[in-house]
Amino acid sequence: MALLTPEDLANMTNALVENDRLITELTNYSLDGLCRKIYGTAPNNEKVAIIPITAGNGIIGSFSESLLFTVQHFGMDGFITENTDVAGYYEAVMKGADIILMADDLAYIAHNLKNSKIAHNQICTGRIYAEILCNAKDYADDKDVLVIGLGKVGTPAVETFLKEKQNVYVFDVDSNRVDEVVSEYPVSKYDPTDSKTPNSFFKIFEATPCADTISKDVLKQNSLVSTPGIPCGISDELIEKYSIRVVLEPLGIGTLSMLYAVFD
Ligand code: NAI
Ligand code: PYL
Ligand code: MG
C-alpha cells in the first residue's frame, strides 16, 4: 500500500472542509448525511480512541491528528492515546473508548468494541468515493462510469457502482488485473478502439498511486472525477481546460465512511 506522508496531510483540514462543501453541492447531502444514507447508521455519543502505531515505517506526522480533526469536525468525541501500540490499546479501553481507530502499513481499521463491527479503510474509501459519483444529481441520467485502478480501493468501488446499477468500464495498467475483474464482475474493459463502448465519461473514479492517469481522451467538458488516489491523477491544466470538478482528500472522507460502517 502507498503510505501517506506528512506533506500529503499538510492541507488535510482545509481539504476535508472544502470537499464536504463540494459533496453537498453535488449531491444535496453533506458528507455525514451521505454516509448516514448509504450505511443506514448514525453516531450515538460513541467515544473514538486513536492509537498511534509504530510498527513498520512507524508514526506518520499528522496522521493521528488528522483522524482526531475528522472525528471532532463531525461532532464526535475523540482522543489520541498517550501511549502507542499495545499500551495505547490498553489505555484506550481503560479510558472508555467505544471505537478504536488504528493503522499500520498494511491495514487501517475502525473497530467498534460495543457491537464488534470492524471496517477497513480501503473498502470504505472505495465505497464512499463511488457513492459520491452515484449521488451527484447533475450526473444522474448518465449511468456510464470509468474506473481507473482496480486494486484494494478500486475493486470495492466497482462493487458499489454495480450495486447502484451503473454501467462500469474498467482500466488498470496491469492487464491481468483487468482480465480478472472482467471475468469476476459484469463490467466492460475500457477500450477506445471499440466503437460500441464510450471513449469519454462524465463520471470517472480513480484509485492509483500515480499522477496523470486521467488523460484528455477520457474527459468530457464538466466531467466529475472522484479520486482517493494520491497523488491526484488529473493535471491542473486538464482540470481547467475541461472545467472538471474533483473530489479528492487524503484521509478524512474515508475515515468518516469507516466510522459510519461501524456505527449501529
Ligand atoms: P493498490 O496497489 O491495491 O491498487 C492500485 C491499482 O492501481 C493497481 O491495480 C495498479 O495496477 C493500478 N495502477 C497503478 N498505476 C496505474 C496507472 N498508471 N494507470 C492505471 N492503473 C494503475 O492500491 P490501493 O490500496 O487501491 O490504493 C490506491 C490509491 O489510493 C493509493 O494512492 C492510496 O494511497 C490511495 N488511498 C487513498 C485514500 C484516501 O482516503 N484518499 C485511502 C486509501 C488509499
Ligand atoms: C490509510 C492511508 C491511506 C493511504 N495510505 C494509507 C497509509 O498511509 N497507511 C499507513 C498508515 C500508518 C499510520 C501510522 C501512525 O501514525 O499511526 N502507523
Ligand atoms: Mg479519504
CSV table of C-alpha atoms and ligand atoms in Angstrom, one decimal:
chain,number,residue,atom,x,y,z
A,1,MET,CA,0.0,0.0,0.0
A,2,ALA,CA,1.2,3.5,-0.8
A,3,LEU,CA,1.8,5.2,2.5
A,4,LEU,CA,0.8,8.8,3.2
A,5,THR,CA,3.4,11.4,4.0
A,6,PRO,CA,3.2,14.4,6.3
A,7,GLU,CA,3.2,16.5,3.1
A,8,ASP,CA,0.1,14.7,1.9
A,9,LEU,CA,-1.6,15.7,5.1
A,10,ALA,CA,-0.4,19.3,5.4
A,11,ASN,CA,-3.6,20.8,4.0
A,12,MET,CA,-5.9,18.0,5.1
A,13,THR,CA,-8.2,20.1,7.3
A,14,ASN,CA,-9.0,22.6,4.6
A,15,ALA,CA,-9.3,19.8,2.0
A,16,LEU,CA,-11.9,18.0,4.2
A,17,VAL,CA,-14.0,21.1,4.7
A,18,GLU,CA,-13.8,22.1,1.0
A,19,ASN,CA,-14.7,18.6,-0.2
A,20,ASP,CA,-17.6,18.4,2.2
A,21,ARG,CA,-18.8,21.7,0.7
A,22,LEU,CA,-18.4,20.3,-2.9
A,23,ILE,CA,-20.1,17.0,-2.0
A,24,THR,CA,-23.0,18.9,-0.6
A,25,GLU,CA,-23.3,21.0,-3.8
A,26,LEU,CA,-23.1,17.9,-6.0
A,27,THR,CA,-25.4,15.5,-4.1
A,28,ASN,CA,-27.6,17.7,-1.8
A,29,TYR,CA,-26.1,15.6,1.1
A,30,SER,CA,-23.4,16.7,3.4
A,31,LEU,CA,-20.6,14.1,3.7
A,32,ASP,CA,-22.0,12.8,7.0
A,33,GLY,CA,-25.6,12.9,5.6
A,34,LEU,CA,-24.4,10.8,2.6
A,35,CYS,CA,-22.7,8.3,5.0
A,36,ARG,CA,-25.9,8.0,7.0
A,37,LYS,CA,-27.9,7.4,3.8
A,38,ILE,CA,-25.6,4.6,2.5
A,39,TYR,CA,-24.8,2.8,5.7
A,40,GLY,CA,-28.2,3.4,7.4
A,41,THR,CA,-26.4,4.2,10.7
A,42,ALA,CA,-25.8,7.2,12.9
A,43,PRO,CA,-23.4,8.3,15.7
A,44,ASN,CA,-24.7,7.8,19.2
A,45,ASN,CA,-22.2,9.5,21.5
A,46,GLU,CA,-19.5,7.0,20.8
A,47,LYS,CA,-16.0,7.8,22.2
A,48,VAL,CA,-13.4,7.3,19.5
A,49,ALA,CA,-9.8,6.4,20.5
A,50,ILE,CA,-7.0,6.9,18.0
A,51,ILE,CA,-3.9,4.8,18.7
A,52,PRO,CA,-0.6,5.8,17.1
A,53,ILE,CA,1.1,2.7,15.8
A,54,THR,CA,4.9,2.4,15.5
A,55,ALA,CA,5.1,-0.9,13.5
A,56,GLY,CA,6.8,-1.0,10.1
A,57,ASN,CA,7.6,2.5,8.8
A,58,GLY,CA,6.2,3.9,12.1
A,59,ILE,CA,4.3,7.1,13.0
A,60,ILE,CA,3.3,9.4,10.2
A,61,GLY,CA,3.4,13.0,11.3
A,62,SER,CA,-0.1,14.5,11.5
A,63,PHE,CA,-1.8,11.1,10.8
A,64,SER,CA,-3.4,10.7,14.3
A,65,GLU,CA,-4.1,14.5,14.4
A,66,SER,CA,-5.9,14.3,11.1
A,67,LEU,CA,-8.1,11.5,12.4
A,68,LEU,CA,-8.9,13.5,15.5
A,69,PHE,CA,-9.8,16.5,13.4
A,70,THR,CA,-12.2,14.4,11.3
A,71,VAL,CA,-13.8,12.9,14.4
A,72,GLN,CA,-14.3,16.2,16.1
A,73,HIS,CA,-15.3,18.1,12.9
A,74,PHE,CA,-18.2,15.8,12.5
A,75,GLY,CA,-19.3,16.3,16.2
A,76,MET,CA,-17.9,13.2,17.8
A,77,ASP,CA,-15.9,12.8,20.9
A,78,GLY,CA,-12.4,11.5,20.3
A,79,PHE,CA,-8.9,11.4,21.8
A,80,ILE,CA,-5.4,10.3,20.8
A,81,THR,CA,-3.8,7.9,23.3
A,82,GLU,CA,-0.6,9.0,25.0
A,83,ASN,CA,0.8,5.5,24.6
A,84,THR,CA,1.4,3.7,21.3
A,85,ASP,CA,0.6,0.2,20.1
A,86,VAL,CA,-0.5,-2.4,22.7
A,87,ALA,CA,-0.1,0.1,25.6
A,88,GLY,CA,-2.2,2.5,23.6
A,89,TYR,CA,-4.9,-0.1,23.1
A,90,TYR,CA,-5.0,-0.8,26.8
A,91,GLU,CA,-5.1,2.9,27.6
A,92,ALA,CA,-8.0,3.4,25.0
A,93,VAL,CA,-10.1,0.6,26.7
A,94,MET,CA,-9.3,1.9,30.2
A,95,LYS,CA,-10.5,5.4,29.2
A,96,GLY,CA,-13.8,4.1,27.9
A,97,ALA,CA,-13.3,4.0,24.2
A,98,ASP,CA,-16.2,2.6,22.1
A,99,ILE,CA,-14.4,2.7,18.8
A,100,ILE,CA,-10.7,2.2,18.0
A,101,LEU,CA,-9.0,3.8,15.0
A,102,MET,CA,-5.5,2.5,14.2
A,103,ALA,CA,-3.3,1.8,11.3
A,104,ASP,CA,-0.1,0.0,10.4
A,105,ASP,CA,1.5,-0.1,6.9
A,106,LEU,CA,-0.9,-2.9,5.8
A,107,ALA,CA,-4.3,-2.0,7.3
A,108,TYR,CA,-6.1,1.0,8.7
A,109,ILE,CA,-9.2,-0.2,10.7
A,110,ALA,CA,-12.1,1.0,12.7
A,111,HIS,CA,-13.3,-1.4,15.4
A,112,ASN,CA,-16.4,-0.8,17.4
A,113,LEU,CA,-15.8,-2.6,20.7
A,114,LYS,CA,-19.5,-2.4,21.7
A,115,ASN,CA,-21.1,-4.1,18.6
A,116,SER,CA,-17.9,-5.9,17.2
A,117,LYS,CA,-18.3,-4.2,13.8
A,118,ILE,CA,-15.0,-3.7,12.0
A,119,ALA,CA,-14.2,-1.7,8.9
A,120,HIS,CA,-11.3,-1.5,6.6
A,121,ASN,CA,-10.1,1.9,5.1
A,122,GLN,CA,-9.6,0.7,1.6
A,123,ILE,CA,-13.1,-0.8,1.3
A,124,CYS,CA,-14.8,2.1,2.9
A,125,THR,CA,-12.8,4.6,0.9
A,126,GLY,CA,-13.7,2.9,-2.4
A,127,ARG,CA,-17.3,2.8,-1.4
A,128,ILE,CA,-17.8,6.4,-0.4
A,129,TYR,CA,-15.9,7.9,-3.3
A,130,ALA,CA,-18.1,5.7,-5.6
A,131,GLU,CA,-21.3,6.8,-3.9
A,132,ILE,CA,-20.4,10.4,-4.3
A,133,LEU,CA,-20.5,9.9,-8.1
A,134,CYS,CA,-23.7,7.8,-7.9
A,135,ASN,CA,-25.4,10.5,-5.9
A,136,ALA,CA,-24.3,13.5,-8.0
A,137,LYS,CA,-27.6,14.9,-9.1
A,138,ASP,CA,-26.5,16.6,-12.3
A,139,TYR,CA,-25.0,13.3,-13.5
A,140,ALA,CA,-27.9,11.0,-12.5
A,141,ASP,CA,-29.2,10.3,-16.0
A,142,ASP,CA,-25.8,9.1,-17.3
A,143,LYS,CA,-25.1,5.6,-16.0
A,144,ASP,CA,-21.6,5.2,-17.6
A,145,VAL,CA,-18.7,5.3,-15.2
A,146,LEU,CA,-15.0,4.8,-15.8
A,147,VAL,CA,-13.0,3.1,-13.0
A,148,ILE,CA,-9.2,3.6,-13.3
A,149,GLY,CA,-7.1,1.4,-10.9
A,150,LEU,CA,-8.5,-2.0,-9.8
A,151,GLY,CA,-6.7,-2.5,-6.6
A,152,LYS,CA,-7.9,-2.7,-3.0
A,153,VAL,CA,-9.7,0.7,-3.2
A,154,GLY,CA,-10.9,0.4,-6.9
A,155,THR,CA,-12.4,-3.0,-6.5
A,156,PRO,CA,-14.9,-2.2,-3.8
A,157,ALA,CA,-15.8,0.9,-5.8
A,158,VAL,CA,-16.6,-1.4,-8.8
A,159,GLU,CA,-18.9,-3.4,-6.4
A,160,THR,CA,-20.6,-0.2,-5.3
A,161,PHE,CA,-21.2,1.1,-8.8
A,162,LEU,CA,-22.7,-2.3,-9.8
A,163,LYS,CA,-25.0,-2.2,-6.7
A,164,GLU,CA,-26.0,1.3,-7.8
A,165,LYS,CA,-26.9,-0.1,-11.3
A,166,GLN,CA,-24.2,1.8,-13.2
A,167,ASN,CA,-22.6,0.7,-16.5
A,168,VAL,CA,-19.0,0.1,-15.4
A,169,TYR,CA,-15.9,0.4,-17.7
A,170,VAL,CA,-12.6,-0.6,-16.2
A,171,PHE,CA,-8.9,0.2,-16.8
A,172,ASP,CA,-5.7,-0.8,-15.0
A,173,VAL,CA,-2.2,-0.6,-16.2
A,174,ASP,CA,-2.0,-4.3,-15.2
A,175,SER,CA,-3.9,-6.0,-18.0
A,176,ASN,CA,-4.1,-9.3,-15.9
A,177,ARG,CA,-6.0,-7.4,-13.2
A,178,VAL,CA,-8.4,-6.0,-15.9
A,179,ASP,CA,-9.0,-9.6,-17.1
A,180,GLU,CA,-9.6,-10.8,-13.6
A,181,VAL,CA,-12.1,-8.1,-12.9
A,182,VAL,CA,-13.9,-8.5,-16.2
A,183,SER,CA,-14.3,-12.2,-15.6
A,184,GLU,CA,-15.5,-11.8,-12.0
A,185,TYR,CA,-18.0,-8.9,-12.4
A,186,PRO,CA,-20.5,-7.7,-15.1
A,187,VAL,CA,-18.2,-4.9,-16.3
A,188,SER,CA,-16.6,-4.0,-19.6
A,189,LYS,CA,-13.0,-3.2,-20.5
A,190,TYR,CA,-12.3,0.4,-21.3
A,191,ASP,CA,-11.4,0.1,-25.0
A,192,PRO,CA,-11.1,3.3,-27.0
A,193,THR,CA,-10.8,1.2,-30.2
A,194,ASP,CA,-14.2,-0.3,-29.7
A,195,SER,CA,-16.9,1.9,-31.3
A,196,LYS,CA,-19.7,0.3,-29.3
A,197,THR,CA,-18.3,1.4,-25.9
A,198,PRO,CA,-17.8,5.0,-24.7
A,199,ASN,CA,-14.4,6.7,-25.0
A,200,SER,CA,-15.1,9.6,-22.7
A,201,PHE,CA,-17.1,9.8,-19.5
A,202,PHE,CA,-18.9,12.3,-17.3
A,203,LYS,CA,-18.2,10.2,-14.2
A,204,ILE,CA,-14.7,9.0,-13.5
A,205,PHE,CA,-13.4,7.2,-10.4
A,206,GLU,CA,-9.6,6.9,-10.0
A,207,ALA,CA,-7.6,4.9,-7.3
A,208,THR,CA,-4.0,4.6,-8.3
A,209,PRO,CA,-0.8,5.8,-6.7
A,210,CYS,CA,0.2,7.6,-9.9
A,211,ALA,CA,-0.2,11.1,-11.4
A,212,ASP,CA,-1.5,11.8,-14.9
A,213,THR,CA,-3.6,8.6,-15.1
A,214,ILE,CA,-6.6,10.6,-16.4
A,215,SER,CA,-5.9,11.7,-20.0
A,216,LYS,CA,-7.8,14.2,-22.1
A,217,ASP,CA,-9.2,11.3,-24.2
A,218,VAL,CA,-11.5,10.1,-21.3
A,219,LEU,CA,-12.7,13.6,-20.4
A,220,LYS,CA,-15.9,15.4,-21.4
A,221,GLN,CA,-16.5,19.1,-20.7
A,222,ASN,CA,-17.7,19.2,-17.0
A,223,SER,CA,-16.7,15.6,-16.1
A,224,LEU,CA,-16.8,14.8,-12.4
A,225,VAL,CA,-13.7,13.0,-11.0
A,226,SER,CA,-14.0,11.2,-7.7
A,227,THR,CA,-10.5,10.1,-6.8
A,228,PRO,CA,-9.0,8.9,-3.5
A,229,GLY,CA,-5.7,8.1,-5.4
A,230,ILE,CA,-2.7,10.0,-4.2
A,231,PRO,CA,-1.2,12.0,-5.9
A,232,CYS,CA,-4.1,13.4,-7.9
A,233,GLY,CA,-4.5,11.6,-11.3
A,234,ILE,CA,-5.5,14.6,-13.3
A,235,SER,CA,-3.4,17.6,-14.1
A,236,ASP,CA,-4.3,21.2,-13.2
A,237,GLU,CA,-4.1,22.0,-16.9
A,238,LEU,CA,-6.8,19.4,-17.8
A,239,ILE,CA,-9.0,20.4,-14.8
A,240,GLU,CA,-9.0,24.0,-16.0
A,241,LYS,CA,-9.4,23.2,-19.7
A,242,TYR,CA,-12.4,20.8,-19.3
A,243,SER,CA,-13.9,22.6,-16.2
A,244,ILE,CA,-13.6,19.4,-14.2
A,245,ARG,CA,-14.8,19.1,-10.6
A,246,VAL,CA,-12.5,16.8,-8.5
A,247,VAL,CA,-13.4,15.2,-5.2
A,248,LEU,CA,-10.1,14.4,-3.5
A,249,GLU,CA,-8.9,14.4,0.1
A,250,PRO,CA,-6.2,12.3,1.7
A,251,LEU,CA,-7.8,10.7,4.8
A,252,GLY,CA,-10.9,12.2,6.3
A,253,ILE,CA,-13.6,11.2,3.8
A,254,GLY,CA,-12.5,7.5,4.0
A,255,THR,CA,-12.3,7.8,7.8
A,256,LEU,CA,-15.8,9.1,8.1
A,257,SER,CA,-17.0,6.3,5.9
A,258,MET,CA,-15.3,3.8,8.2
A,259,LEU,CA,-17.0,5.3,11.3
A,260,TYR,CA,-20.4,5.0,9.8
A,261,ALA,CA,-19.6,1.5,8.7
A,262,VAL,CA,-19.2,0.5,12.4
A,263,PHE,CA,-22.0,2.6,14.0
A,264,ASP,CA,-25.2,0.9,14.9
B,1,NAI,P1,-3.5,-0.9,-4.8
B,1,NAI,O1,-2.0,-1.1,-5.0
B,1,NAI,O2,-4.2,-2.0,-4.2
B,1,NAI,O3,-4.1,-0.6,-6.3
B,1,NAI,C1,-3.6,0.3,-7.2
B,1,NAI,C2,-4.0,-0.2,-8.6
B,1,NAI,O4,-3.7,0.9,-9.5
B,1,NAI,C3,-3.2,-1.4,-9.0
B,1,NAI,O5,-4.2,-2.4,-9.5
B,1,NAI,C4,-2.3,-0.9,-10.1
B,1,NAI,O6,-2.0,-1.8,-11.1
B,1,NAI,C5,-3.1,0.3,-10.6
B,1,NAI,N1,-2.3,1.3,-11.3
B,1,NAI,C6,-1.0,1.7,-11.0
B,1,NAI,N2,-0.6,2.6,-11.8
B,1,NAI,C7,-1.6,2.8,-12.7
B,1,NAI,C8,-1.7,3.6,-13.9
B,1,NAI,N3,-0.8,4.5,-14.3
B,1,NAI,N4,-2.9,3.5,-14.6
B,1,NAI,C9,-3.9,2.7,-14.2
B,1,NAI,N5,-3.8,1.8,-13.2
B,1,NAI,C10,-2.6,1.9,-12.4
B,1,NAI,O7,-3.7,0.4,-4.1
B,1,NAI,P2,-5.0,0.9,-3.2
B,1,NAI,O8,-4.9,0.4,-1.8
B,1,NAI,O9,-6.1,0.5,-4.1
B,1,NAI,O10,-4.8,2.5,-3.2
B,1,NAI,C11,-4.9,3.3,-4.4
B,1,NAI,C12,-4.5,4.7,-4.1
B,1,NAI,O11,-5.5,5.2,-3.2
B,1,NAI,C13,-3.1,4.9,-3.4
B,1,NAI,O12,-2.6,6.1,-3.9
B,1,NAI,C14,-3.5,5.1,-1.9
B,1,NAI,O13,-2.5,5.8,-1.2
B,1,NAI,C15,-4.8,5.8,-2.1
B,1,NAI,N6,-5.7,5.8,-0.9
B,1,NAI,C16,-6.3,7.0,-0.5
B,1,NAI,C17,-7.2,7.0,0.5
B,1,NAI,C18,-7.8,8.3,0.8
B,1,NAI,O14,-8.6,8.4,1.8
B,1,NAI,N7,-7.7,9.3,-0.1
B,1,NAI,C19,-7.5,5.8,1.3
B,1,NAI,C20,-6.8,4.6,0.8
B,1,NAI,C21,-6.0,4.6,-0.2
B,2,PYL,C1,-4.6,5.0,5.4
B,2,PYL,C2,-3.8,5.5,4.3
B,2,PYL,C3,-4.4,5.9,3.0
B,2,PYL,C4,-3.3,5.8,2.1
B,2,PYL,N1,-2.4,5.1,2.6
B,2,PYL,C5,-2.7,4.6,3.9
B,2,PYL,C6,-1.5,4.7,4.8
B,2,PYL,O1,-0.7,5.7,4.7
B,2,PYL,N2,-1.3,3.7,5.7
B,2,PYL,C7,-0.3,3.8,6.7
B,2,PYL,C8,-0.8,4.4,8.0
B,2,PYL,C9,0.2,4.3,9.1
B,2,PYL,C10,-0.1,5.1,10.3
B,2,PYL,C11,1.0,5.1,11.3
B,2,PYL,C12,0.6,6.0,12.5
B,2,PYL,O2,0.9,7.2,12.5
B,2,PYL,O3,-0.1,5.5,13.5
B,2,PYL,N3,1.3,3.8,11.8
B,3,MG,MG,-10.2,9.9,2.1
